[in-house]
Amino acid sequence: MAAIAGASGGAALAEDYRKNPFTLTYGGAITKNQPGKVNIHPVKYKLNGLDIAANVYTPANHDPKKKYPTIVVAHPNGGVKEQVAGLYAQRLAELGYITIAMDAAYQGGSGGEPRNVDKPAHRIEDLHGAADFITRYAGVDKDRLGVLGICGGGGYTLAAAQSDKRFKAVATLSMFNSGRVRRNGFADSQLNTIQERLQQASDARAQEAAGGKVLYSGDADMTDEQIAALPFEMYRQGYEYYWRTHAHSGSTFRYTTSSLLDLMRWDATDRVELIDRPLLMIAGSKADSLYMSEDAFVKAGGTKDKELFRIEGATHIETYWVPRYVDAAMAKLTAFYAKTL
């Protein structure tokens, strides 16, 4: 495990996924299963005809005859289960939860062609499918099932939890409203080009349907200088996280341009008032994505048991790996799930 300079200028422990037997990227990641410790179990299951790749984490001294509270963890846009989703899944397993972190359909180690389709309906179905699978796993108490969605996975978690009442407690970390950003641009900076971009997405779908080349958006391996010139801190730190410090072969920013037909007409806050479960939303106080959590929190009027917790001093990406910010998020999640599950 080597110290790698991170986006905040500090040093964080990160794993080289190529040296980890489970290809995990985060500091403190499991390197082997041992009796009496938290263990990791790579699994595959079917969802709508596709193979979904996931990691199940079981707590220390897991006894399949007992019943454990359980948490589904949804990864960020462009991420995979081996990065921040795995970190939080492992940390929660250390507290006694069974957890599952799965790759989205069409992404990471999961099946589906063309690669990197990123449609809200699929990402929401991923959460339903994870609940289907994990509630039948040995030792899982299906009546104490929670969910944690990170970044884009947080937006899709809000959508899935509106109707899937198997989730008894709903939490998000650095929630990213994919529909709003793909439609309006980050910080609503592209309002003047919505129709033009919809036309590009329509043309891309037409080209796919005619058997032509599949077009992609969002994929660029930038130089350090290009990264530094990006206008938003979340994107600058995001490129460093995904391309430098916590890179993984299955992780990419790219998505099919035709996915924008679905993304741009969707919004994570549509019907969010249907959530009637305890809701915890966590975001960094310095995150330039904070406005998305604040907006969703106000609109989530279906539950009175809700809290928006700001981690003082943290940016969006720093909640993924900076130890003191991860610890702060975990402290809130620990109390939340202890009370609600």
mmCIF file of C-alpha atoms in Angstrom:
data_model
loop_
_atom_site.group_PDB
_atom_site.id
_atom_site.type_symbol
_atom_site.label_atom_id
_atom_site.label_comp_id
_atom_site.label_asym_id
_atom_site.label_seq_id
_atom_site.Cartn_x
_atom_site.Cartn_y
_atom_site.Cartn_z
ATOM 1 C CA MET A 1 0.000 0.000 0.000
ATOM 2 C CA ALA A 2 1.570 3.281 -1.045
ATOM 3 C CA ALA A 3 0.846 6.852 -0.038
ATOM 4 C CA ILE A 4 -0.447 8.716 -3.056
ATOM 5 C CA ALA A 5 -0.879 12.478 -3.222
ATOM 6 C CA GLY A 6 -4.538 13.314 -3.523
ATOM 7 C CA ALA A 7 -6.626 16.128 -4.885
ATOM 8 C CA SER A 8 -6.651 18.046 -1.600
ATOM 9 C CA GLY A 9 -2.861 18.150 -1.469
ATOM 10 C CA GLY A 10 -2.743 15.668 1.397
ATOM 11 C CA ALA A 11 -1.735 12.049 1.244
ATOM 12 C CA ALA A 12 -4.162 9.160 1.405
ATOM 13 C CA LEU A 13 -3.612 5.455 1.347
ATOM 14 C CA ALA A 14 -4.824 3.982 -1.919
ATOM 15 C CA GLU A 15 -4.493 0.491 -3.311
ATOM 16 C CA ASP A 16 -3.183 -0.357 -6.753
ATOM 17 C CA TYR A 17 -6.073 -2.535 -7.943
ATOM 18 C CA ARG A 18 -3.645 -4.692 -9.917
ATOM 19 C CA LYS A 19 -1.966 -5.776 -6.665
ATOM 20 C CA ASN A 20 -5.174 -6.517 -4.772
ATOM 21 C CA PRO A 21 -6.630 -10.024 -5.321
ATOM 22 C CA PHE A 22 -10.144 -8.521 -5.371
ATOM 23 C CA THR A 23 -8.947 -5.491 -7.462
ATOM 24 C CA LEU A 24 -10.004 -3.099 -4.679
ATOM 25 C CA THR A 25 -8.591 0.434 -4.919
ATOM 26 C CA TYR A 26 -9.165 1.933 -1.478
ATOM 27 C CA GLY A 27 -6.917 2.201 1.560
ATOM 28 C CA GLY A 28 -7.347 -0.550 4.128
ATOM 29 C CA ALA A 29 -8.988 -2.852 1.581
ATOM 30 C CA ILE A 30 -9.303 -6.572 2.283
ATOM 31 C CA THR A 31 -6.452 -8.548 0.726
ATOM 32 C CA LYS A 32 -7.506 -12.014 1.891
ATOM 33 C CA ASN A 33 -10.414 -13.619 3.685
ATOM 34 C CA GLN A 34 -9.641 -14.726 7.213
ATOM 35 C CA PRO A 35 -11.766 -16.534 9.812
ATOM 36 C CA GLY A 36 -13.246 -14.170 12.366
ATOM 37 C CA LYS A 37 -12.735 -11.086 10.169
ATOM 38 C CA VAL A 38 -14.807 -9.138 7.671
ATOM 39 C CA ASN A 39 -14.777 -11.198 4.461
ATOM 40 C CA ILE A 40 -15.537 -10.337 0.848
ATOM 41 C CA HIS A 41 -17.430 -12.633 -1.514
ATOM 42 C CA PRO A 42 -17.455 -11.875 -5.267
ATOM 43 C CA VAL A 43 -20.824 -12.972 -6.681
ATOM 44 C CA LYS A 44 -22.767 -12.871 -9.929
ATOM 45 C CA TYR A 45 -26.513 -12.912 -10.360
ATOM 46 C CA LYS A 46 -28.968 -12.430 -13.199
ATOM 47 C CA LEU A 47 -30.973 -9.254 -13.712
ATOM 48 C CA ASN A 48 -33.163 -8.981 -16.805
ATOM 49 C CA GLY A 49 -30.970 -11.537 -18.570
ATOM 50 C CA LEU A 50 -27.675 -9.802 -17.725
ATOM 51 C CA ASP A 51 -24.930 -10.997 -15.378
ATOM 52 C CA ILE A 52 -24.467 -8.508 -12.551
ATOM 53 C CA ALA A 53 -21.082 -8.545 -10.806
ATOM 54 C CA ALA A 54 -21.114 -7.679 -7.112
ATOM 55 C CA ASN A 55 -19.122 -7.996 -3.917
ATOM 56 C CA VAL A 56 -20.862 -9.099 -0.731
ATOM 57 C CA TYR A 57 -19.121 -8.157 2.518
ATOM 58 C CA THR A 58 -19.932 -10.218 5.598
ATOM 59 C CA PRO A 59 -19.174 -9.056 9.157
ATOM 60 C CA ALA A 60 -16.656 -10.670 11.477
ATOM 61 C CA ASN A 61 -17.696 -14.131 12.681
ATOM 62 C CA HIS A 62 -20.601 -14.162 10.239
ATOM 63 C CA ASP A 63 -23.026 -16.935 11.145
ATOM 64 C CA PRO A 64 -25.429 -17.739 8.277
ATOM 65 C CA LYS A 65 -27.934 -19.070 10.805
ATOM 66 C CA LYS A 66 -28.259 -15.627 12.420
ATOM 67 C CA LYS A 67 -30.003 -12.561 10.968
ATOM 68 C CA TYR A 68 -28.062 -9.408 10.167
ATOM 69 C CA PRO A 69 -29.150 -5.919 9.109
ATOM 70 C CA THR A 70 -28.075 -5.381 5.516
ATOM 71 C CA ILE A 71 -27.192 -2.427 3.288
ATOM 72 C CA VAL A 72 -27.104 -2.064 -0.509
ATOM 73 C CA VAL A 73 -24.406 0.377 -1.702
ATOM 74 C CA ALA A 74 -24.737 2.047 -5.130
ATOM 75 C CA HIS A 75 -21.589 3.403 -6.810
ATOM 76 C CA PRO A 76 -21.035 6.825 -8.426
ATOM 77 C CA ASN A 77 -21.382 7.603 -12.114
ATOM 78 C CA GLY A 78 -18.322 6.240 -13.864
ATOM 79 C CA GLY A 79 -17.343 4.298 -10.768
ATOM 80 C CA VAL A 80 -17.181 0.607 -9.979
ATOM 81 C CA LYS A 81 -17.791 -1.467 -6.883
ATOM 82 C CA GLU A 82 -14.078 -1.661 -6.081
ATOM 83 C CA GLN A 83 -13.713 2.074 -5.388
ATOM 84 C CA VAL A 84 -15.624 4.275 -2.918
ATOM 85 C CA ALA A 85 -18.689 1.964 -2.880
ATOM 86 C CA GLY A 86 -16.436 -0.846 -1.692
ATOM 87 C CA LEU A 87 -14.813 1.349 0.933
ATOM 88 C CA TYR A 88 -18.144 2.228 2.536
ATOM 89 C CA ALA A 89 -19.461 -1.328 2.138
ATOM 90 C CA GLN A 90 -16.399 -2.654 3.970
ATOM 91 C CA ARG A 91 -16.607 -0.020 6.706
ATOM 92 C CA LEU A 92 -20.279 -0.832 7.286
ATOM 93 C CA ALA A 93 -19.504 -4.560 7.393
ATOM 94 C CA GLU A 94 -16.971 -3.777 10.124
ATOM 95 C CA LEU A 95 -19.945 -2.487 12.150
ATOM 96 C CA GLY A 96 -21.832 -5.771 11.776
ATOM 97 C CA TYR A 97 -23.843 -5.264 8.589
ATOM 98 C CA ILE A 98 -23.956 -7.533 5.565
ATOM 99 C CA THR A 99 -23.381 -5.235 2.594
ATOM 100 C CA ILE A 100 -23.411 -5.520 -1.182
ATOM 101 C CA ALA A 101 -21.723 -3.251 -3.724
ATOM 102 C CA MET A 102 -22.643 -4.060 -7.313
ATOM 103 C CA ASP A 103 -21.560 -2.837 -10.728
ATOM 104 C CA ALA A 104 -24.301 -1.173 -12.728
ATOM 105 C CA ALA A 105 -25.642 -3.118 -15.692
ATOM 106 C CA TYR A 106 -23.649 -2.348 -18.869
ATOM 107 C CA GLN A 107 -20.784 -1.080 -16.698
ATOM 108 C CA GLY A 108 -17.743 -2.414 -14.817
ATOM 109 C CA GLY A 109 -17.767 -6.183 -14.450
ATOM 110 C CA SER A 110 -21.485 -6.523 -15.231
ATOM 111 C CA GLY A 111 -22.870 -7.629 -18.585
ATOM 112 C CA GLY A 112 -24.667 -5.654 -21.256
ATOM 113 C CA GLU A 113 -23.920 -4.314 -24.742
ATOM 114 C CA PRO A 114 -23.074 -1.758 -25.918
ATOM 115 C CA ARG A 115 -20.779 -0.963 -23.003
ATOM 116 C CA ASN A 116 -21.419 1.989 -20.727
ATOM 117 C CA VAL A 117 -25.065 2.548 -21.487
ATOM 118 C CA ASP A 118 -26.108 4.875 -18.637
ATOM 119 C CA LYS A 119 -29.880 5.100 -18.469
ATOM 120 C CA PRO A 120 -31.763 5.973 -15.285
ATOM 121 C CA ALA A 121 -34.190 3.073 -15.717
ATOM 122 C CA HIS A 122 -31.269 0.628 -15.704
ATOM 123 C CA ARG A 123 -29.540 2.230 -12.715
ATOM 124 C CA ILE A 124 -32.773 2.208 -10.711
ATOM 125 C CA GLU A 125 -33.413 -1.411 -11.686
ATOM 126 C CA ASP A 126 -29.880 -2.225 -10.459
ATOM 127 C CA LEU A 127 -30.995 -1.236 -6.963
ATOM 128 C CA HIS A 128 -34.172 -3.315 -7.142
ATOM 129 C CA GLY A 129 -32.107 -6.249 -8.435
ATOM 130 C CA ALA A 130 -29.579 -5.936 -5.626
ATOM 131 C CA ALA A 131 -32.452 -6.057 -3.140
ATOM 132 C CA ASP A 132 -33.814 -9.157 -4.892
ATOM 133 C CA PHE A 133 -30.461 -10.916 -4.575
ATOM 134 C CA ILE A 134 -29.250 -9.866 -1.160
ATOM 135 C CA THR A 135 -32.536 -10.523 0.658
ATOM 136 C CA ARG A 136 -32.064 -14.213 -0.231
ATOM 137 C CA TYR A 137 -28.436 -14.293 0.973
ATOM 138 C CA ALA A 138 -27.583 -16.412 4.025
ATOM 139 C CA GLY A 139 -27.977 -14.430 7.232
ATOM 140 C CA VAL A 140 -29.752 -11.413 5.771
ATOM 141 C CA ASP A 141 -32.682 -9.973 7.701
ATOM 142 C CA LYS A 142 -34.907 -8.797 4.849
ATOM 143 C CA ASP A 143 -36.903 -6.666 7.278
ATOM 144 C CA ARG A 144 -33.782 -4.624 8.133
ATOM 145 C CA LEU A 145 -32.611 -3.613 4.659
ATOM 146 C CA GLY A 146 -31.060 -0.197 4.100
ATOM 147 C CA VAL A 147 -29.537 1.542 1.116
ATOM 148 C CA LEU A 148 -26.641 3.954 0.599
ATOM 149 C CA GLY A 149 -26.206 5.732 -2.711
ATOM 150 C CA ILE A 150 -23.013 7.629 -3.534
ATOM 151 C CA CYS A 151 -22.826 10.480 -6.086
ATOM 152 C CA GLY A 152 -24.889 9.413 -9.134
ATOM 153 C CA GLY A 153 -25.824 6.275 -7.216
ATOM 154 C CA GLY A 154 -27.355 8.622 -4.643
ATOM 155 C CA GLY A 155 -29.702 10.150 -7.178
ATOM 156 C CA TYR A 156 -30.770 6.719 -8.378
ATOM 157 C CA THR A 157 -31.200 5.601 -4.769
ATOM 158 C CA LEU A 158 -33.683 8.433 -4.197
ATOM 159 C CA ALA A 159 -35.611 7.215 -7.242
ATOM 160 C CA ALA A 160 -35.560 3.515 -6.315
ATOM 161 C CA ALA A 161 -36.581 4.168 -2.711
ATOM 162 C CA GLN A 162 -39.672 6.062 -3.816
ATOM 163 C CA SER A 163 -41.413 2.815 -4.674
ATOM 164 C CA ASP A 164 -39.269 -0.022 -3.275
ATOM 165 C CA LYS A 165 -40.484 -0.284 0.298
ATOM 166 C CA ARG A 166 -38.058 -3.104 1.061
ATOM 167 C CA PHE A 167 -35.593 -0.304 1.818
ATOM 168 C CA LYS A 168 -36.325 0.696 5.411
ATOM 169 C CA ALA A 169 -33.669 3.428 5.651
ATOM 170 C CA VAL A 170 -32.329 5.625 2.846
ATOM 171 C CA ALA A 171 -28.972 7.431 2.853
ATOM 172 C CA THR A 172 -27.022 9.337 0.221
ATOM 173 C CA LEU A 173 -23.447 10.612 0.154
ATOM 174 C CA SER A 174 -22.503 13.517 -2.124
ATOM 175 C CA MET A 175 -25.697 12.978 -4.116
ATOM 176 C CA PHE A 176 -25.430 13.837 -7.814
ATOM 177 C CA ASN A 177 -28.604 14.470 -9.804
ATOM 178 C CA SER A 178 -27.526 12.981 -13.131
ATOM 179 C CA GLY A 179 -30.609 14.099 -15.017
ATOM 180 C CA ARG A 180 -30.364 17.721 -13.969
ATOM 181 C CA VAL A 181 -26.655 17.918 -14.761
ATOM 182 C CA ARG A 182 -26.898 16.170 -18.134
ATOM 183 C CA ARG A 183 -29.845 18.439 -19.015
ATOM 184 C CA ASN A 184 -28.775 21.796 -17.571
ATOM 185 C CA GLY A 185 -25.024 21.366 -17.228
ATOM 186 C CA PHE A 186 -23.125 21.404 -13.940
ATOM 187 C CA ALA A 187 -24.358 24.291 -11.775
ATOM 188 C CA ASP A 188 -26.989 24.867 -14.501
ATOM 189 C CA SER A 189 -24.260 26.264 -16.781
ATOM 190 C CA GLN A 190 -25.533 24.919 -20.123
ATOM 191 C CA LEU A 191 -29.155 26.003 -20.205
ATOM 192 C CA ASN A 192 -28.710 27.652 -23.603
ATOM 193 C CA THR A 193 -27.647 24.445 -25.370
ATOM 194 C CA ILE A 194 -30.263 21.934 -24.193
ATOM 195 C CA GLN A 195 -32.009 21.575 -27.556
ATOM 196 C CA GLU A 196 -28.722 21.322 -29.444
ATOM 197 C CA ARG A 197 -27.497 18.552 -27.166
ATOM 198 C CA LEU A 198 -30.801 16.713 -27.417
ATOM 199 C CA GLN A 199 -30.423 16.795 -31.198
ATOM 200 C CA GLN A 200 -26.922 15.315 -30.883
ATOM 201 C CA ALA A 201 -28.286 12.528 -28.683
ATOM 202 C CA SER A 202 -31.091 11.861 -31.142
ATOM 203 C CA ASP A 203 -28.622 11.670 -34.027
ATOM 204 C CA ALA A 204 -26.429 9.288 -32.011
ATOM 205 C CA ARG A 205 -29.375 6.974 -31.391
ATOM 206 C CA ALA A 206 -30.300 7.044 -35.051
ATOM 207 C CA GLN A 207 -26.733 6.102 -35.983
ATOM 208 C CA GLU A 208 -26.778 3.194 -33.493
ATOM 209 C CA ALA A 209 -30.127 1.973 -34.799
ATOM 210 C CA ALA A 210 -28.775 1.971 -38.348
ATOM 211 C CA GLY A 211 -25.884 -0.258 -37.297
ATOM 212 C CA GLY A 212 -23.329 2.551 -37.259
ATOM 213 C CA LYS A 213 -20.644 3.390 -34.723
ATOM 214 C CA VAL A 214 -21.729 3.796 -31.104
ATOM 215 C CA LEU A 215 -20.902 7.351 -30.017
ATOM 216 C CA TYR A 216 -19.727 8.184 -26.503
ATOM 217 C CA SER A 217 -19.707 11.280 -24.319
ATOM 218 C CA GLY A 218 -17.707 12.165 -21.238
ATOM 219 C CA ASP A 219 -14.591 10.078 -21.858
ATOM 220 C CA ALA A 220 -11.238 11.829 -21.934
ATOM 221 C CA ASP A 221 -7.873 10.879 -20.458
ATOM 222 C CA MET A 222 -6.632 14.393 -19.746
ATOM 223 C CA THR A 223 -3.176 15.719 -19.000
ATOM 224 C CA ASP A 224 -2.518 17.186 -15.556
ATOM 225 C CA GLU A 225 -2.660 20.662 -17.111
ATOM 226 C CA GLN A 226 -6.043 19.980 -18.731
ATOM 227 C CA ILE A 227 -7.408 18.639 -15.455
ATOM 228 C CA ALA A 228 -6.220 21.741 -13.593
ATOM 229 C CA ALA A 229 -8.018 23.948 -16.134
ATOM 230 C CA LEU A 230 -11.449 22.349 -15.625
ATOM 231 C CA PRO A 231 -13.987 24.918 -14.346
ATOM 232 C CA PHE A 232 -15.459 22.888 -11.461
ATOM 233 C CA GLU A 233 -13.583 21.457 -8.484
ATOM 234 C CA MET A 234 -15.680 18.287 -8.520
ATOM 235 C CA TYR A 235 -14.501 17.514 -12.043
ATOM 236 C CA ARG A 236 -10.865 18.455 -11.323
ATOM 237 C CA GLN A 237 -10.754 16.222 -8.251
ATOM 238 C CA GLY A 238 -12.882 13.587 -9.972
ATOM 239 C CA TYR A 239 -10.386 13.156 -12.799
ATOM 240 C CA GLU A 240 -7.578 12.841 -10.255
ATOM 241 C CA TYR A 241 -9.538 10.222 -8.284
ATOM 242 C CA TYR A 242 -10.696 8.137 -11.257
ATOM 243 C CA TRP A 243 -7.668 8.503 -13.529
ATOM 244 C CA ARG A 244 -4.805 8.834 -11.031
ATOM 245 C CA THR A 245 -5.122 7.899 -7.362
ATOM 246 C CA HIS A 246 -7.964 5.326 -7.420
ATOM 247 C CA ALA A 247 -8.014 4.255 -11.059
ATOM 248 C CA HIS A 248 -9.551 0.897 -12.007
ATOM 249 C CA SER A 249 -9.711 -0.774 -15.400
ATOM 250 C CA GLY A 250 -13.490 -1.081 -15.199
ATOM 251 C CA SER A 251 -14.031 2.567 -14.301
ATOM 252 C CA THR A 252 -14.618 5.215 -16.958
ATOM 253 C CA PHE A 253 -16.483 8.505 -17.244
ATOM 254 C CA ARG A 254 -17.816 7.620 -20.663
ATOM 255 C CA TYR A 255 -21.424 6.810 -21.488
ATOM 256 C CA THR A 256 -23.250 6.285 -24.760
ATOM 257 C CA THR A 257 -24.339 9.625 -26.183
ATOM 258 C CA SER A 258 -27.739 8.091 -26.931
ATOM 259 C CA SER A 259 -28.217 7.626 -23.148
ATOM 260 C CA LEU A 260 -28.801 11.380 -23.001
ATOM 261 C CA LEU A 261 -32.256 10.855 -24.533
ATOM 262 C CA ASP A 262 -33.213 9.215 -21.241
ATOM 263 C CA LEU A 263 -30.972 11.168 -18.878
ATOM 264 C CA MET A 264 -31.999 14.626 -20.021
ATOM 265 C CA ARG A 265 -35.720 14.038 -19.472
ATOM 266 C CA TRP A 266 -35.176 12.507 -16.017
ATOM 267 C CA ASP A 267 -34.614 14.103 -12.611
ATOM 268 C CA ALA A 268 -33.662 12.521 -9.273
ATOM 269 C CA THR A 269 -36.146 14.763 -7.440
ATOM 270 C CA ASP A 270 -39.225 13.844 -9.503
ATOM 271 C CA ARG A 271 -41.754 12.299 -7.063
ATOM 272 C CA VAL A 272 -39.136 12.260 -4.292
ATOM 273 C CA GLU A 273 -41.970 13.007 -1.874
ATOM 274 C CA LEU A 274 -42.943 9.322 -2.214
ATOM 275 C CA ILE A 275 -40.047 8.437 0.093
ATOM 276 C CA ASP A 276 -41.662 7.862 3.495
ATOM 277 C CA ARG A 277 -38.641 6.237 5.143
ATOM 278 C CA PRO A 278 -35.963 7.784 7.353
ATOM 279 C CA LEU A 279 -33.677 9.794 5.067
ATOM 280 C CA LEU A 280 -30.093 10.929 5.675
ATOM 281 C CA MET A 281 -28.323 13.031 3.065
ATOM 282 C CA ILE A 282 -24.599 13.707 3.584
ATOM 283 C CA ALA A 283 -22.540 16.173 1.558
ATOM 284 C CA GLY A 284 -19.390 18.223 1.932
ATOM 285 C CA SER A 285 -19.879 21.831 3.015
ATOM 286 C CA LYS A 286 -17.418 22.925 0.303
ATOM 287 C CA ALA A 287 -18.783 20.617 -2.412
ATOM 288 C CA ASP A 288 -19.807 22.452 -5.554
ATOM 289 C CA SER A 289 -22.451 19.710 -5.930
ATOM 290 C CA LEU A 290 -24.022 20.584 -2.560
ATOM 291 C CA TYR A 291 -26.911 22.388 -4.257
ATOM 292 C CA MET A 292 -28.218 19.049 -5.548
ATOM 293 C CA SER A 293 -28.568 17.552 -2.050
ATOM 294 C CA GLU A 294 -30.073 20.776 -0.714
ATOM 295 C CA ASP A 295 -32.681 20.857 -3.484
ATOM 296 C CA ALA A 296 -33.643 17.192 -3.087
ATOM 297 C CA PHE A 297 -33.801 17.500 0.714
ATOM 298 C CA VAL A 298 -36.341 20.327 0.542
ATOM 299 C CA LYS A 299 -38.481 18.412 -1.963
ATOM 300 C CA ALA A 300 -38.433 15.166 0.081
ATOM 301 C CA GLY A 301 -41.556 16.127 1.992
ATOM 302 C CA GLY A 302 -42.908 12.606 2.420
ATOM 303 C CA THR A 303 -40.825 11.902 5.519
ATOM 304 C CA LYS A 304 -40.420 13.966 8.652
ATOM 305 C CA ASP A 305 -37.491 11.805 9.761
ATOM 306 C CA LYS A 306 -34.857 13.408 7.554
ATOM 307 C CA GLU A 307 -31.526 15.162 7.956
ATOM 308 C CA LEU A 308 -29.103 16.930 5.656
ATOM 309 C CA PHE A 309 -25.639 16.666 7.226
ATOM 310 C CA ARG A 310 -22.809 18.801 5.854
ATOM 311 C CA ILE A 311 -19.266 17.544 6.466
ATOM 312 C CA GLU A 312 -17.416 20.721 7.355
ATOM 313 C CA GLY A 313 -14.611 21.542 4.930
ATOM 314 C CA ALA A 314 -15.121 18.599 2.565
ATOM 315 C CA THR A 315 -15.516 18.774 -1.195
ATOM 316 C CA HIS A 316 -17.527 16.222 -3.182
ATOM 317 C CA ILE A 317 -14.677 13.870 -4.101
ATOM 318 C CA GLU A 318 -12.931 14.203 -0.737
ATOM 319 C CA THR A 319 -15.833 12.345 0.911
ATOM 320 C CA TYR A 320 -14.717 9.324 -1.156
ATOM 321 C CA TRP A 321 -11.275 8.852 0.369
ATOM 322 C CA VAL A 322 -9.942 11.527 2.753
ATOM 323 C CA PRO A 323 -9.824 9.645 6.090
ATOM 324 C CA ARG A 324 -11.235 12.396 8.327
ATOM 325 C CA TYR A 325 -14.149 13.029 5.974
ATOM 326 C CA VAL A 326 -14.876 9.331 5.521
ATOM 327 C CA ASP A 327 -14.808 9.001 9.310
ATOM 328 C CA ALA A 328 -17.246 11.906 9.645
ATOM 329 C CA ALA A 329 -19.627 10.326 7.115
ATOM 330 C CA MET A 330 -19.316 6.948 8.813
ATOM 331 C CA ALA A 331 -20.124 8.454 12.215
ATOM 332 C CA LYS A 332 -23.416 9.799 10.849
ATOM 333 C CA LEU A 333 -24.202 6.579 8.968
ATOM 334 C CA THR A 334 -23.422 4.508 12.064
ATOM 335 C CA ALA A 335 -25.923 6.412 14.200
ATOM 336 C CA PHE A 336 -28.505 6.538 11.393
ATOM 337 C CA TYR A 337 -28.551 2.838 10.581
ATOM 338 C CA ALA A 338 -28.326 1.845 14.255
ATOM 339 C CA LYS A 339 -31.509 3.820 14.871
ATOM 340 C CA THR A 340 -33.400 2.826 11.713
ATOM 341 C CA LEU A 341 -32.359 -0.811 11.104
#
